[in-house]
Short mmCIF file of C-alpha atoms in Angstrom, two decimals:
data_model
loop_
_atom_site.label_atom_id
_atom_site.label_comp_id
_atom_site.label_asym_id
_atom_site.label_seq_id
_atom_site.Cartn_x
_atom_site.Cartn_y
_atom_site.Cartn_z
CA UNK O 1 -5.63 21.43 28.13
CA UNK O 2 -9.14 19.43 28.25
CA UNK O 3 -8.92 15.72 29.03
CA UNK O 4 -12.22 15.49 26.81
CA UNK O 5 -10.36 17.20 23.69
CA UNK O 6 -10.76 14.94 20.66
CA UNK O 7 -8.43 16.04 18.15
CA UNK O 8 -5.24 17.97 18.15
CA UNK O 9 -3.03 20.35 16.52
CA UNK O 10 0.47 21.10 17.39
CA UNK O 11 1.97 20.99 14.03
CA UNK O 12 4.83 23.26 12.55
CA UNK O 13 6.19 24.25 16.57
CA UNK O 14 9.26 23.42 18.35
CA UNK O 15 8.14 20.59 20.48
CA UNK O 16 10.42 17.98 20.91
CA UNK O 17 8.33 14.91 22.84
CA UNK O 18 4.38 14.67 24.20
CA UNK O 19 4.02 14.88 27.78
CA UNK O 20 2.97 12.54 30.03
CA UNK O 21 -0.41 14.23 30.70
CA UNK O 22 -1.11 13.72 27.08
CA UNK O 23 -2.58 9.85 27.87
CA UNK O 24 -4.98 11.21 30.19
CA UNK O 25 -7.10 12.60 27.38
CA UNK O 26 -8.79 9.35 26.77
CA UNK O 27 -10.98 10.80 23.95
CA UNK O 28 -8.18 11.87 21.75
CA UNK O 29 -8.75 10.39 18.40
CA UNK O 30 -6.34 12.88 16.20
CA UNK O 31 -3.28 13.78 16.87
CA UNK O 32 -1.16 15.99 13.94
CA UNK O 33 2.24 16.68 14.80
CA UNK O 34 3.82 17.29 10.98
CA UNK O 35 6.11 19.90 10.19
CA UNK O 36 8.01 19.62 14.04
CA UNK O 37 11.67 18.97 12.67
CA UNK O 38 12.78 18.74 16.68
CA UNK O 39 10.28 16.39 17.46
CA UNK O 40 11.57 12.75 17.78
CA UNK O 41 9.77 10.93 20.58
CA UNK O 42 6.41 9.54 20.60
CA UNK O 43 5.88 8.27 23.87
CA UNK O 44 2.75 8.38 26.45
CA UNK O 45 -0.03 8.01 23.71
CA UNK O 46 -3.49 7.54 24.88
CA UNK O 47 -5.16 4.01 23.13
CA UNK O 48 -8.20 6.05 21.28
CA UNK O 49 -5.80 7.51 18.57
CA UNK O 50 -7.14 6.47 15.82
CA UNK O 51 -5.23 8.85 13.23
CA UNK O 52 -1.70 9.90 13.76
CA UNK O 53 0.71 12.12 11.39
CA UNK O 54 3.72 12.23 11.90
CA UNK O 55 4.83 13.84 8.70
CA UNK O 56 7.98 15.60 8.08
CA UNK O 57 9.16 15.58 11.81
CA UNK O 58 12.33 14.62 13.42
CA UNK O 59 11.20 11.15 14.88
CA UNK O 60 14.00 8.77 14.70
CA UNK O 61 11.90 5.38 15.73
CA UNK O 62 8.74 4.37 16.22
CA UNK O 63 8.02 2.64 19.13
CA UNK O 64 7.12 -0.66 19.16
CA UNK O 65 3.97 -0.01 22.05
CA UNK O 66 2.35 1.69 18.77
CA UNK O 67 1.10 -1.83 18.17
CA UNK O 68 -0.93 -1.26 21.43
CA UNK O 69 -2.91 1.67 19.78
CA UNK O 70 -5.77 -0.64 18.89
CA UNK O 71 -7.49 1.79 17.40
CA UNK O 72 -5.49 3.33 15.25
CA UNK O 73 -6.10 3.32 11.56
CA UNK O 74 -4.05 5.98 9.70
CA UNK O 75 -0.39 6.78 10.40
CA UNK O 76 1.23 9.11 8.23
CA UNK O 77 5.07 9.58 8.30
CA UNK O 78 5.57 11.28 4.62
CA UNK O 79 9.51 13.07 4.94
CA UNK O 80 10.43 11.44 8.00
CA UNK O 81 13.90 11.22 6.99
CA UNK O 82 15.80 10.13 9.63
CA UNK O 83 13.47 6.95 10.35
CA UNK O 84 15.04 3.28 9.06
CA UNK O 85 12.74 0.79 10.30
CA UNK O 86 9.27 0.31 10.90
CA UNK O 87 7.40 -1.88 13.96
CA UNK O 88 4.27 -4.21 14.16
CA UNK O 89 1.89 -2.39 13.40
CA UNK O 90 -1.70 -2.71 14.95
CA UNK O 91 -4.95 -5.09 13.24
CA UNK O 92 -6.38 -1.65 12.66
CA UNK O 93 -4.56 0.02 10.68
CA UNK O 94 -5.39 0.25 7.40
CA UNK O 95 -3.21 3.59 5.75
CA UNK O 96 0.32 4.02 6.03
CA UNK O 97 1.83 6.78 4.27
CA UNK O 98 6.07 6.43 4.68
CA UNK O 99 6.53 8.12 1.27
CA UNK O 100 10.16 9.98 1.21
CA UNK O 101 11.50 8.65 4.04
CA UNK O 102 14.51 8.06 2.54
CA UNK O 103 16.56 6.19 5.20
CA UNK O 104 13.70 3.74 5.43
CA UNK O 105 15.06 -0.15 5.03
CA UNK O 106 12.92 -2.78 6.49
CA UNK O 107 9.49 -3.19 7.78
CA UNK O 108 7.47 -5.53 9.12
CA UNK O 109 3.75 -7.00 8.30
CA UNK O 110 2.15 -9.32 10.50
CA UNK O 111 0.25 -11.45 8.95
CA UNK O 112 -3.36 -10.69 10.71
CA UNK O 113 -2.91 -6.83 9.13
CA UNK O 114 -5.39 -4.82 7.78
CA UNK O 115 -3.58 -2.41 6.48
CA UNK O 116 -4.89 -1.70 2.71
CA UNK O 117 -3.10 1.68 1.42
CA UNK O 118 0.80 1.23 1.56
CA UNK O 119 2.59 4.54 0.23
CA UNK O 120 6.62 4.15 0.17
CA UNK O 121 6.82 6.99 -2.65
CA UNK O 122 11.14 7.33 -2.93
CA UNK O 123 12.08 5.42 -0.06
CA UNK O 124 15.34 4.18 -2.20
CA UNK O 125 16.95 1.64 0.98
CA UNK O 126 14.01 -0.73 1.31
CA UNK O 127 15.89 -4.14 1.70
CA UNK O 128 14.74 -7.09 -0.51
CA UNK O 129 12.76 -8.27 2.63
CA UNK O 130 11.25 -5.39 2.99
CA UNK O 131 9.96 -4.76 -0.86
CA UNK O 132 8.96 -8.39 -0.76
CA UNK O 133 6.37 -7.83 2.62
CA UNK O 134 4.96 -4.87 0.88
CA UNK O 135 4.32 -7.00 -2.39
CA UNK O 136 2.66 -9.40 -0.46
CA UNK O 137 0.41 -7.02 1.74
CA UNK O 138 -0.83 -5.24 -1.22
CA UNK O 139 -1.09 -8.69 -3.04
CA UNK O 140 -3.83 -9.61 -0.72
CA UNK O 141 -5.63 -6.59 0.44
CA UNK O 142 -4.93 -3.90 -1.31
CA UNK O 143 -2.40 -0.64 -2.96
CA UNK O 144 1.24 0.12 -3.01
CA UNK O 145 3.47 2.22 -4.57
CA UNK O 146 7.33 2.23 -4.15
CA UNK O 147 10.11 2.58 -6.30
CA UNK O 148 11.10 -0.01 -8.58
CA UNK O 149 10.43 -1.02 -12.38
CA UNK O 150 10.72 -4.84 -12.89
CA UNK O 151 7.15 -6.63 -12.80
CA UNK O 152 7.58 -9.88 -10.29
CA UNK O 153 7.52 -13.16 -11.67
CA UNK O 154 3.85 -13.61 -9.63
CA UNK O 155 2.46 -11.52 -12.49
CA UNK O 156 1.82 -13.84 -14.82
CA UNK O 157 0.13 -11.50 -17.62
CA UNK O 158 2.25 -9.25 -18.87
CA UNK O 159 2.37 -6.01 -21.84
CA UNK O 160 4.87 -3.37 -22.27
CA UNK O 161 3.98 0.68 -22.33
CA UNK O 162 0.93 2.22 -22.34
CA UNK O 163 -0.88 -1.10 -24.99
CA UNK O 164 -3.57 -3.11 -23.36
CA UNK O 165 -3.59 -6.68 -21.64
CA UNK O 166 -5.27 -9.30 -23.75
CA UNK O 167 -5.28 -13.03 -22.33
CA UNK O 168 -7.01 -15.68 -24.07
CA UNK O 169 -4.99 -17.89 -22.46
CA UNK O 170 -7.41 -17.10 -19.23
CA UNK O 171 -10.42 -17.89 -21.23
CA UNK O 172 -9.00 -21.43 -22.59
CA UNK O 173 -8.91 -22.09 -18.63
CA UNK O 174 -12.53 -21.00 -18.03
CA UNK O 175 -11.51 -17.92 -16.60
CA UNK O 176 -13.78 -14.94 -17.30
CA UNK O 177 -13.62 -11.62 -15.64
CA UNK O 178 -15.47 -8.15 -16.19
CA UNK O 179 -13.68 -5.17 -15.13
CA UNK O 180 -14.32 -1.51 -14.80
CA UNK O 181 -12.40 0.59 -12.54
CA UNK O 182 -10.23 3.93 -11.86
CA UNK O 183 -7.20 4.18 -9.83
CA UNK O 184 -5.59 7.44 -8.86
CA UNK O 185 -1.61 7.09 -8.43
CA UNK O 186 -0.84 10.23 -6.04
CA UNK O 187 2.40 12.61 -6.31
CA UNK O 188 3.46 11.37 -9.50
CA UNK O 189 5.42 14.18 -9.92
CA UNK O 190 7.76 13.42 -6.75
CA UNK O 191 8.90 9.93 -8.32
CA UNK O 192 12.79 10.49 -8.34
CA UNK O 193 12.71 7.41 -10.58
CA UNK O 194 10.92 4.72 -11.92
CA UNK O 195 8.28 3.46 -9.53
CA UNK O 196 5.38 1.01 -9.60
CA UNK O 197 1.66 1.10 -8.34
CA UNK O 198 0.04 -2.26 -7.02
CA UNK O 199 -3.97 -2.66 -7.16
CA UNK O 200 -6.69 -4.74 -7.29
CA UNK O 201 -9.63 -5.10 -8.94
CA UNK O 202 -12.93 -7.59 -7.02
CA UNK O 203 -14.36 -9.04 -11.02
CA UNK O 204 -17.09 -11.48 -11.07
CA UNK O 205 -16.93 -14.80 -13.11
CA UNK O 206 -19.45 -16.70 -15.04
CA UNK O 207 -19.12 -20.13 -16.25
CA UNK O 208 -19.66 -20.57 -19.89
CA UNK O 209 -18.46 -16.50 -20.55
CA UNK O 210 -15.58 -16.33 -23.50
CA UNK O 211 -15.48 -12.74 -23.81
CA UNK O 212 -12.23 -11.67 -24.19
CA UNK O 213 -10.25 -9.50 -20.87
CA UNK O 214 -8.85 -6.20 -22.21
CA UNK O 215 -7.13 -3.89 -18.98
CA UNK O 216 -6.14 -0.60 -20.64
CA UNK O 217 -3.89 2.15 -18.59
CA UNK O 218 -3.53 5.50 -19.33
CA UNK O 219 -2.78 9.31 -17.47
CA UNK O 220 -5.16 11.95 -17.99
CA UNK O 221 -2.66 14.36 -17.21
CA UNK O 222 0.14 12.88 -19.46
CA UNK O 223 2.57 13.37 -16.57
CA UNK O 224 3.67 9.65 -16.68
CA UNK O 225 4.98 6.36 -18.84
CA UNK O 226 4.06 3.64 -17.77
CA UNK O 227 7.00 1.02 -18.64
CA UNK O 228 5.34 -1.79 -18.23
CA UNK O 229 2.35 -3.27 -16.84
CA UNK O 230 1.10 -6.75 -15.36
CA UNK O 231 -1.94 -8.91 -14.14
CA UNK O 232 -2.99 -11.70 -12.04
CA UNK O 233 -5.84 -13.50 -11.96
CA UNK O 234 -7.15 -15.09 -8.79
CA UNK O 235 -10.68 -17.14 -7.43
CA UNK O 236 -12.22 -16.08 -4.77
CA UNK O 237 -11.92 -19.25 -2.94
CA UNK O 238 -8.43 -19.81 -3.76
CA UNK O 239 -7.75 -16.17 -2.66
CA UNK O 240 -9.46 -17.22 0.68
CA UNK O 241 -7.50 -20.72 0.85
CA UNK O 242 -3.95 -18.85 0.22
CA UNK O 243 -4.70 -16.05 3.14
CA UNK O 244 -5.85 -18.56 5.83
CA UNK O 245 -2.18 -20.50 5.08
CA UNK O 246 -0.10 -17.70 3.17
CA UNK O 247 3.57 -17.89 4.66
CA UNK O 248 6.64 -16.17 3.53
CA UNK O 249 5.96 -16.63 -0.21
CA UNK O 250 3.55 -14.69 -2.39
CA UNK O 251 0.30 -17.03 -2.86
CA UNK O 252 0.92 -19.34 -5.60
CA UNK O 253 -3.06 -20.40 -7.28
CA UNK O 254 -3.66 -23.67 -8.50
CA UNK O 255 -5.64 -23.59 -11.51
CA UNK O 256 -6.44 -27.10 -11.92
CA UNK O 257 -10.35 -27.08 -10.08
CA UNK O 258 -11.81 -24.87 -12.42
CA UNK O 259 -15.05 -26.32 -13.67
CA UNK O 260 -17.66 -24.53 -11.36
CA UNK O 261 -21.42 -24.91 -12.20
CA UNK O 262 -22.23 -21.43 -9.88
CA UNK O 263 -20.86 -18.15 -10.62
CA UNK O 264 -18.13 -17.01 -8.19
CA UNK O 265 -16.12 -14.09 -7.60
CA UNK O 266 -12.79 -13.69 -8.23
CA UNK O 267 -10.01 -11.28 -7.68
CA UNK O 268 -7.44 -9.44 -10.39
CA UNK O 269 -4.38 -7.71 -9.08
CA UNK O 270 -3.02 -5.07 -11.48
CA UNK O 271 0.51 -4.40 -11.64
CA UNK O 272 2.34 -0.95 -13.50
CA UNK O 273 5.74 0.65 -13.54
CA UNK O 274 6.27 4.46 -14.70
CA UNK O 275 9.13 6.03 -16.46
CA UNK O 276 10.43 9.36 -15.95
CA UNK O 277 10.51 10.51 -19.74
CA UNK O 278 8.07 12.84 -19.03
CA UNK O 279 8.93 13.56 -15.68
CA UNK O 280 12.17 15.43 -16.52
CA UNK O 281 10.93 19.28 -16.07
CA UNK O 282 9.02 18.35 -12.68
CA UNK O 283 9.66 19.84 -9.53
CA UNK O 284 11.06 17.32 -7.33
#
């Protein structure tokens, strides 16, 4: 095999662990190893991966020299089954896919990650800890979806079903947000139960502005419920302010500074949980 090879595929084989050799190809930047049920060591990877999957294989562990792959910024391990615990991770990733790993119960975020995209789609043992850390990741940078149905206490804004969020609460505080945006909730139809999708919207704010904030959800495809759904509302610069000193707590936002003379941005994070009542007849 070329040393100058930049992307590989060894998927749906019988190989069991990479060898050694493997880290000599210092221009590797794709490495797809799904589908090899007797594979369940990754060991000697060169440091220019930058996208790994690892889907549906036999890997018990990941190591934790993964968080050595600088690079790397996609890591799919969708049906690793057998996996129940997840490393540091590197800065640079940004989408992990874990969905159906099913043994899966605790994970760790560092607090410098970059990691955006968070997909834990049935993984039924995540420990309190661990549902907490993906709360807060995708409370400050970006998506998750796992299973579970009850909207945290951080979402403050709250409506049942499919019926729109309405606050004029948020305008009484000189809060005023415009928001237009479409999110696309993968493999609905593998939800084993009730799940719920984390986002965020960037809105822009303009002092003086009383028009009234209206968030409406709804499935073009009709394959879902949606239970119940949920909103925060966040500045910009208290955003910033919470991520420089965020901790082990979800950011809390003071709302008392609030008279601005500028327009500033600020951010909304949209919470919603989906029933099955639909889902019945689906192949799971």
């Amino acid at each position: 095999m070329s040393t100058n090879i930049k992307q590989l595929d060894i998927s749906n084989t019988v190989v069991e662990a990479m060898p050694p050799s493997i880290r000599l190809c210092s221009n590797l930047v794709r490495l797809d190893l799904h589908r090899n049920r007797k594979f369940k060591r990754l060991t000697h990877l060169p440091p220019s991966i930058t996208e790994l999957n690892l889907s549906n294989t036999g890997i018990e562990r990941i190591p934790d020299c993964i968080k050595d792959l600088h690079g790397l910024h996609t890591l799919t391990l969708f049906g690793c089954r057998r996996l129940t615990s997840l490393p540091e991770f590197p800065d640079s990733l940004t989408s992990l896919d874990a969905g159906d790993c099913e043994s899966l119960e605790t994970v760790f975020f560092p607090l410098n990650t970059s990691i955006t995209h968070l997909d834990f789609t049935n993984c039924f043992k995540l420990g309190q800890h661990a549902r907490r850390a993906i709360i807060q990741q995708a409370f400050f940078l970006g998506t998750a979806v796992l299973p579970g149905r009850q909207v945290p206490a951080e979402f403050d804004h709250r409506a049942r079903g499919w019926s729109f969020l309405s606050w004029r609460r948020i305008i009484a505080q000189d809060y005023s947000c415009a928001v237009q945006g479409n999110f696309d909730v993968r493999k609905v139809s593998k939800f084993r139960k009730e799940h719920f999708f984390i986002s965020h919207l960037l809105n822009f704010y303009t002092p003086g502005d009383r028009r009234q904030i209206v968030y409406k959800f709804s499935s073009i495809s009709n394959d879902f419920d949606v239970i119940e759904c949920g909103a925060k509302i966040l500045k910009e610069e208290s955003m910033e302010m919470s991520y420089e000193s965020r901790s082990d707590q979800v950011i809390e936002v003071s709302q008392d500074n609030t008279e601005h003379n500028d327009p500033i941005s600020c951010w909304s994070w949209l919470f919603f949980c989906f029933g099955l009542s639909d889902l019945r007849n689906a192949t799971i």
